[in-house]
Each structure stands twice: as C-alpha cells, then as structure tokens.
mmCIF file of C-alpha atoms in Angstrom:
data_model
loop_
_atom_site.group_PDB
_atom_site.id
_atom_site.type_symbol
_atom_site.label_atom_id
_atom_site.label_comp_id
_atom_site.label_asym_id
_atom_site.label_seq_id
_atom_site.Cartn_x
_atom_site.Cartn_y
_atom_site.Cartn_z
ATOM 1 C CA MET D 1 32.151 23.405 30.438
ATOM 2 C CA ALA D 2 35.197 23.598 28.187
ATOM 3 C CA SER D 3 35.981 27.018 29.650
ATOM 4 C CA SER D 4 36.050 25.738 33.242
ATOM 5 C CA SER D 5 38.320 22.871 32.177
ATOM 6 C CA SER D 6 40.790 25.266 30.588
ATOM 7 C CA VAL D 7 40.912 27.330 33.777
ATOM 8 C CA THR D 8 41.686 24.247 35.855
ATOM 9 C CA ILE D 9 44.516 23.248 33.499
ATOM 10 C CA GLN D 10 46.079 26.710 33.768
ATOM 11 C CA ILE D 11 45.928 26.576 37.575
ATOM 12 C CA GLU D 12 47.684 23.179 37.823
ATOM 13 C CA PRO D 13 51.006 24.340 36.276
ATOM 14 C CA SER D 14 50.806 27.619 38.190
ATOM 15 C CA MET D 15 50.682 25.753 41.495
ATOM 16 C CA GLU D 16 53.825 23.808 40.608
ATOM 17 C CA SER D 17 55.688 27.015 39.758
ATOM 18 C CA ASP D 18 54.759 28.658 43.078
ATOM 19 C CA SER D 19 56.272 27.288 46.292
ATOM 20 C CA GLY D 20 53.032 27.828 48.254
ATOM 21 C CA ASP D 21 51.028 25.582 45.958
ATOM 22 C CA SER D 22 48.773 24.479 48.849
ATOM 23 C CA SER D 23 47.613 27.986 49.758
ATOM 24 C CA VAL D 24 47.316 29.005 46.117
ATOM 25 C CA ALA D 25 45.357 25.849 45.304
ATOM 26 C CA GLU D 26 42.644 26.645 47.854
ATOM 27 C CA ILE D 27 42.333 30.255 46.697
ATOM 28 C CA GLN D 28 42.336 29.274 43.008
ATOM 29 C CA GLU D 29 39.654 26.626 43.577
ATOM 30 C CA THR D 30 37.347 29.289 45.025
ATOM 31 C CA GLU D 31 37.822 31.456 41.931
ATOM 32 C CA VAL D 32 37.085 28.490 39.660
ATOM 33 C CA SER D 33 33.803 27.887 41.505
ATOM 34 C CA VAL D 34 32.712 31.441 40.694
ATOM 35 C CA ILE D 35 33.556 30.888 37.022
ATOM 36 C CA HIS D 36 31.697 27.580 37.138
ATOM 37 C CA TYR D 37 28.410 29.479 37.644
ATOM 38 C CA PRO D 38 28.586 32.457 35.269
ATOM 39 C CA GLU D 39 24.787 32.484 34.979
ATOM 40 C CA ASP D 40 24.380 33.293 38.694
ATOM 41 C CA PRO D 41 27.395 35.338 39.850
ATOM 42 C CA PRO D 42 27.450 35.973 43.619
ATOM 43 C CA VAL D 43 26.913 39.550 44.808
ATOM 44 C CA GLY D 44 30.388 39.576 46.374
ATOM 45 C CA PHE D 45 31.988 38.861 42.984
ATOM 46 C CA ILE D 46 30.525 42.014 41.407
#
C-alpha cells in the first residue's frame, strides 16, 4: 500500500505544475488504479 500512496503524492504536485490539472487528474487516477492491483493486471495494460 505504501507504493500506491507514493504514486498519489507524486501526482498531486504534478497536477499543480500543469495548467490542465483537471484533465491530467482524471488520466492519472486511472493509471493509479492499475498500479493499485498489481496482482491482477488488466489485459489492456500488458
């Protein structure tokens, strides 16, 4: 779980740096979900 937390922290500052934080936030959240379940990676991710 510590890994997923670190990813979220890195995304927060990134959003502030980019002007389109809203669009980036949605896309980043999707990526985090994939990382959240490393045991069962979706076929699309591979």
